[in-house]
CSV table of N, CA and C in Angstrom, one decimal:
chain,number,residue,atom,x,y,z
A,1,UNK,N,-7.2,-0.6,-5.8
A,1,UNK,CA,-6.7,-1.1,-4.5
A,1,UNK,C,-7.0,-2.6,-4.4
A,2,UNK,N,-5.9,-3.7,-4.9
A,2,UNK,CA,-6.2,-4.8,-5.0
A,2,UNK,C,-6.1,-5.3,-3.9
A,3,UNK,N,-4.9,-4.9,-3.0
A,3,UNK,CA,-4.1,-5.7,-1.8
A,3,UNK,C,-5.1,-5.4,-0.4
A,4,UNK,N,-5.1,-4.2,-0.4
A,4,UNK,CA,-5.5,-3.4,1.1
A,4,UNK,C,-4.7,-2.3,1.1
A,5,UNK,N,-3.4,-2.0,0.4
A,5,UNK,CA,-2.1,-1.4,0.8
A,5,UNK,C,-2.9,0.0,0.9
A,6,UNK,N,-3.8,0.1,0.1
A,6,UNK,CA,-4.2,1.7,0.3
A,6,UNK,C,-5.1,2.1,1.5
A,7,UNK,N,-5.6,1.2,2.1
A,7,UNK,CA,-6.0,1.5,3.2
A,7,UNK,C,-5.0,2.4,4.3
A,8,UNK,N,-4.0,2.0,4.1
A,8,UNK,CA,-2.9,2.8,5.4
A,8,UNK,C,-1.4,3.0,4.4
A,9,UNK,N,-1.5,2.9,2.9
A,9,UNK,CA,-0.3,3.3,2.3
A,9,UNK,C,-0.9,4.8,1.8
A,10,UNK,N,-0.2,5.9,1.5
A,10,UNK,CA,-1.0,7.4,0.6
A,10,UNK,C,0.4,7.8,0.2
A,11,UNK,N,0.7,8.6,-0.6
A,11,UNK,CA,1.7,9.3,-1.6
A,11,UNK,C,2.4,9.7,-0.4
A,12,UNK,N,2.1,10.7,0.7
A,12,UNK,CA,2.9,11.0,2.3
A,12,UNK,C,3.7,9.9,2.8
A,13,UNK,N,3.3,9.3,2.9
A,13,UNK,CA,4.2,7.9,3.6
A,13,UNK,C,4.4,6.8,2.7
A,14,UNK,N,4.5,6.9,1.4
A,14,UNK,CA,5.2,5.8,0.3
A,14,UNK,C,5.2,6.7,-0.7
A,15,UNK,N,5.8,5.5,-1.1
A,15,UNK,CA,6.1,5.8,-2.7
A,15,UNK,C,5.2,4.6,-3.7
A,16,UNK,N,4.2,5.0,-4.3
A,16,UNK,CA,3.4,4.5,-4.5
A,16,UNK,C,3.8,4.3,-6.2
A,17,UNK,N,3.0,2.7,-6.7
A,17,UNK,CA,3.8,2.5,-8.2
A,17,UNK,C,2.5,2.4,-8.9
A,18,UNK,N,2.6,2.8,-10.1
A,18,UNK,CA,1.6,3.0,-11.3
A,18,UNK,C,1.4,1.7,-11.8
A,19,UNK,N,0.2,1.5,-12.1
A,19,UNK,CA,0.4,-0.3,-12.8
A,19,UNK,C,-0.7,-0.1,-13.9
A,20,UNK,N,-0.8,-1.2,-14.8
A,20,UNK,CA,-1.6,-1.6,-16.2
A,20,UNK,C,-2.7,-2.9,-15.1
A,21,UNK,N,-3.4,-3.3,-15.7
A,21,UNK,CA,-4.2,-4.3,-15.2
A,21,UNK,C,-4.2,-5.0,-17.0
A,22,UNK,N,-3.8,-6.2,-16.4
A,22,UNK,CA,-3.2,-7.2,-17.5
A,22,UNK,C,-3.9,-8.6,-17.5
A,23,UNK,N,-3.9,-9.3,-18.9
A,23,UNK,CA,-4.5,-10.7,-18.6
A,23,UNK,C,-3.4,-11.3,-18.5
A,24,UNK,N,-3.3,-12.0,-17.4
A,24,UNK,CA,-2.3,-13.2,-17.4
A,24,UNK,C,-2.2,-14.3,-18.8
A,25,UNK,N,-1.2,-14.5,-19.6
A,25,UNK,CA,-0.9,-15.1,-20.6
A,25,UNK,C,-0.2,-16.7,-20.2
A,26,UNK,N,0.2,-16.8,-19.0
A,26,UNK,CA,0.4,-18.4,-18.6
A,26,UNK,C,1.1,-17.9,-17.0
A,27,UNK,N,1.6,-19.1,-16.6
A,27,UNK,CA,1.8,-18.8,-15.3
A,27,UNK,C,0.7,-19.1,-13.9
A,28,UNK,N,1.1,-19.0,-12.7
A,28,UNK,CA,0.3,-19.3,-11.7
A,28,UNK,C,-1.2,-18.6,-11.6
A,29,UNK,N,-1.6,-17.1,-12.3
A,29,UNK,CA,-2.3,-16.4,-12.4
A,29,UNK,C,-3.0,-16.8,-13.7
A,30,UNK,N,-3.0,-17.2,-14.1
A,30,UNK,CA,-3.3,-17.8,-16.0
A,30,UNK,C,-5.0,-18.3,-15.2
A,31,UNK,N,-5.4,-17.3,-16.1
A,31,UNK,CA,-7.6,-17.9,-16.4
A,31,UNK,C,-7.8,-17.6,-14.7
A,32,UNK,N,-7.1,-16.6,-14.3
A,32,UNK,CA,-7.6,-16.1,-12.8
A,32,UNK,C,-8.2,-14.5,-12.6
A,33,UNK,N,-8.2,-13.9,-13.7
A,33,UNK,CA,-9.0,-12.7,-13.6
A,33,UNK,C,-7.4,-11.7,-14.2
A,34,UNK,N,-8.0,-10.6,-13.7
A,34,UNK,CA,-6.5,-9.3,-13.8
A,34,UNK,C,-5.0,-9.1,-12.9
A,35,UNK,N,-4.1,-9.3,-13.6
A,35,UNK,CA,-2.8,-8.8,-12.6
A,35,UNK,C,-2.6,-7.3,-12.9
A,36,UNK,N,-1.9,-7.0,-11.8
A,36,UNK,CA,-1.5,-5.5,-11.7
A,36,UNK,C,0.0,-5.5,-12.2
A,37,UNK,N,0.4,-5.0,-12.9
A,37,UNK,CA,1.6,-5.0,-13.8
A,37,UNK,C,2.0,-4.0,-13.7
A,38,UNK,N,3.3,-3.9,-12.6
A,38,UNK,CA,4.5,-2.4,-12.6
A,38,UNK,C,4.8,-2.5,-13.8
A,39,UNK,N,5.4,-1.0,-13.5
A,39,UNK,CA,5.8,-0.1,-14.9
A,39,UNK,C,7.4,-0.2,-14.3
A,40,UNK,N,7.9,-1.2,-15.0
A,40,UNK,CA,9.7,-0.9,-14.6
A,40,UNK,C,10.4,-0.3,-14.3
A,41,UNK,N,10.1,0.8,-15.6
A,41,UNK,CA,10.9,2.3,-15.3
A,41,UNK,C,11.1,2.9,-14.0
A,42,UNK,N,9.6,2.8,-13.6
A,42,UNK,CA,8.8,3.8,-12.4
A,42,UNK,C,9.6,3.2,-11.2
A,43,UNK,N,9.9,2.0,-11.2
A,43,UNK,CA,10.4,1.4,-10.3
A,43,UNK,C,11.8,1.8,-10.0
A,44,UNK,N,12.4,1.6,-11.2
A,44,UNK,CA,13.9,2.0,-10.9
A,44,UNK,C,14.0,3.5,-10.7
A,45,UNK,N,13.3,4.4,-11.2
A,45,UNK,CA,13.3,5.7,-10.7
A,45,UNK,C,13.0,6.1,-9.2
A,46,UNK,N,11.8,5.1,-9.0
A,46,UNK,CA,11.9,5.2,-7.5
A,46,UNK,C,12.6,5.1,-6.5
A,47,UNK,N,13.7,3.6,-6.9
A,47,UNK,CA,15.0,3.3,-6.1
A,47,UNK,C,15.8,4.5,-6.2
A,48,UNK,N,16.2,4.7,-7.8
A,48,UNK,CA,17.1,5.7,-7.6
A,48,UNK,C,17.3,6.8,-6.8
A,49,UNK,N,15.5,7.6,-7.0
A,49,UNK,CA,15.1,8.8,-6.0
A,49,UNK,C,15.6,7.9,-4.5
A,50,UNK,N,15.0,7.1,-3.4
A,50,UNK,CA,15.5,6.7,-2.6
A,50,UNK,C,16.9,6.1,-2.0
A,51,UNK,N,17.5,6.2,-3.2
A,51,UNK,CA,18.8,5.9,-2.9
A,51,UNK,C,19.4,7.3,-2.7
A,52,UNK,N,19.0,8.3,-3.7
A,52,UNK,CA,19.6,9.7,-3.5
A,52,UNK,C,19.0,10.2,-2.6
A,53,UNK,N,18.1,10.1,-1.8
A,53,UNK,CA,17.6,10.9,-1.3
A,53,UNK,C,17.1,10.2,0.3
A,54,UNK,N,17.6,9.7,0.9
A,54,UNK,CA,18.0,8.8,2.3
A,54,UNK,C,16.6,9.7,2.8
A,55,UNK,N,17.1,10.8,3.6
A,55,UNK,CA,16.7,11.3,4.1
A,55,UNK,C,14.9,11.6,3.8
A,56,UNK,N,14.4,11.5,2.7
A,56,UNK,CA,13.2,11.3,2.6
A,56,UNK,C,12.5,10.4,2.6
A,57,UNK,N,13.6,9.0,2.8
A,57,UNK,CA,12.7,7.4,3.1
A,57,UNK,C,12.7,7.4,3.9
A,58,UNK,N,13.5,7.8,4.8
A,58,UNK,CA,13.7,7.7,6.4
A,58,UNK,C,12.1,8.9,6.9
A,59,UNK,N,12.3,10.0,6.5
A,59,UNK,CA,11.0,10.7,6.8
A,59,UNK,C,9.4,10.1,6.8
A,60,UNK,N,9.3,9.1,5.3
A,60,UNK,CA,8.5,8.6,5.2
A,60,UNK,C,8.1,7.3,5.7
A,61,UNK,N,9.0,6.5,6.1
A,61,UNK,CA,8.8,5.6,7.4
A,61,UNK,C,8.5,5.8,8.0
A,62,UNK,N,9.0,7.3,8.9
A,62,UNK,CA,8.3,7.7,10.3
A,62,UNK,C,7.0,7.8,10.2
A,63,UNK,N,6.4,8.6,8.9
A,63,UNK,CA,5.1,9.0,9.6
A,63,UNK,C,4.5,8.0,8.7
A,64,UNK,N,4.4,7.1,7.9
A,64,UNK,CA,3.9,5.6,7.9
A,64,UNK,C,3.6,5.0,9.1
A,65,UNK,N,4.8,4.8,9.6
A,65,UNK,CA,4.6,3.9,11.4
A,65,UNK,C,3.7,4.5,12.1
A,66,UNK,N,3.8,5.8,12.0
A,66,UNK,CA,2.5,6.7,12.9
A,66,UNK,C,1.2,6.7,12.5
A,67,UNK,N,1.3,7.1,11.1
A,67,UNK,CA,-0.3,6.4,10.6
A,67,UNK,C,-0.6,5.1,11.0
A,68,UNK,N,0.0,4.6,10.6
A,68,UNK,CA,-0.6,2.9,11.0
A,68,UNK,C,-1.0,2.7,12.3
A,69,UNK,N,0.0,3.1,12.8
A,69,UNK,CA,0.1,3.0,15.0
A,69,UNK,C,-1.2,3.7,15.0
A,70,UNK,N,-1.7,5.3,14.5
A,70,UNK,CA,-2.7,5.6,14.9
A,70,UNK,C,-4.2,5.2,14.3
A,71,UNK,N,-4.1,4.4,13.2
A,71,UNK,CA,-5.1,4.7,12.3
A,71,UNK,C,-5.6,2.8,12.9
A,72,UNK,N,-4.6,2.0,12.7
A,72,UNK,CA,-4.8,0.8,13.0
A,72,UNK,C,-4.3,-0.1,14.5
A,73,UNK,N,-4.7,1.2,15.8
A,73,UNK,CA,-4.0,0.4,17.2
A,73,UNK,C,-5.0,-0.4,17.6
A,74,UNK,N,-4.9,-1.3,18.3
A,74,UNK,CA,-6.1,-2.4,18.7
A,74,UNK,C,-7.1,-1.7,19.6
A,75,UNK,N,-7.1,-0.7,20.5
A,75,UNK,CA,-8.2,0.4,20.8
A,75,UNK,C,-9.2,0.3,19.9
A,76,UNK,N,-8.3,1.2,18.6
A,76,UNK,CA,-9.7,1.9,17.6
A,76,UNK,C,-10.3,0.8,17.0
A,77,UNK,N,-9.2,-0.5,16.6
A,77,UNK,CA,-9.9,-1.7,15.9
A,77,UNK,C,-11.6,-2.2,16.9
A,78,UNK,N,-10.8,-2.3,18.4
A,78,UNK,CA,-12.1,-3.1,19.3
A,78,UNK,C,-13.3,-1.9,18.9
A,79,UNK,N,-12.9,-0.6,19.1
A,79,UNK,CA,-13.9,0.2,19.1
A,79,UNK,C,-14.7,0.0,17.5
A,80,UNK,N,-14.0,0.2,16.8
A,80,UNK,CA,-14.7,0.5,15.3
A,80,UNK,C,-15.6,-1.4,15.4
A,81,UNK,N,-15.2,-2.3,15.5
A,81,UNK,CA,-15.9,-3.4,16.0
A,81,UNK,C,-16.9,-3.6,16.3
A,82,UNK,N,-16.8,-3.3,17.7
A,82,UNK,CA,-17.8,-2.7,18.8
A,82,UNK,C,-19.3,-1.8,18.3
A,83,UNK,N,-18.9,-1.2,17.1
A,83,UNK,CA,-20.0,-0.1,16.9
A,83,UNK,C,-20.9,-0.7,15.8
A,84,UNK,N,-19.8,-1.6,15.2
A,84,UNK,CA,-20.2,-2.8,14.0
A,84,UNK,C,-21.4,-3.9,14.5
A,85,UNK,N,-21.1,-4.2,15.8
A,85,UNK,CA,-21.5,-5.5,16.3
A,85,UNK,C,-22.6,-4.8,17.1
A,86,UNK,N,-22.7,-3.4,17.6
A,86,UNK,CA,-23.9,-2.9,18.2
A,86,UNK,C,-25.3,-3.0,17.1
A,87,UNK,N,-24.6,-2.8,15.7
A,87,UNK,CA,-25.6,-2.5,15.2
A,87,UNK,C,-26.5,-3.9,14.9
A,88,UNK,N,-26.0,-4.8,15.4
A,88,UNK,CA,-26.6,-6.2,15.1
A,88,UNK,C,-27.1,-6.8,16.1
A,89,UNK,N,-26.8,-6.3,17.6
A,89,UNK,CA,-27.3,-7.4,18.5
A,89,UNK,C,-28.0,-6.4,19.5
């Protein structure tokens, strides 16, 4: 989990892509540590599945927006905070 995305991305509400961890060979990332490198194939199979299959991206946006709404609403952020910041002052 390089990004964060797994924090509120899971196989239920995405479609999640397989990757290599690669040395950058030149480019903006060159002598900066590891890139995450999709698998092309995986990619285009994923469109394709989402292209055929409408109705299961549309499913999994719903309950994405609901995880996130529930998992990351500014409530539970102040709270989870709050319990952070008790423990220090």
């Amino acid at each position: 989990n390089h990004f964060g995305g797994l924090e509120y991305l899971n196989k239920d509400n995405s479609f999640l892509l397989d990757y290599d961890l690669v040395v950058p060979d030149k480019g903006l990332y060159y002598g900066l540590g590891l890139w995450a490198q999709n698998k092309k194939e995986q990619i285009i199979e994923i469109l394709r599945y989402c292209y055929d299959n409408r109705g299961t991206v549309i499913d999994k946006s719903i309950l994405a927006h609901k995880d996130i709404v529930s998992q990351f609403s500014l409530d539970k952020t102040r709270t989870e905070l709050n319990n952070i910041l008790e423990k220090y002052v």
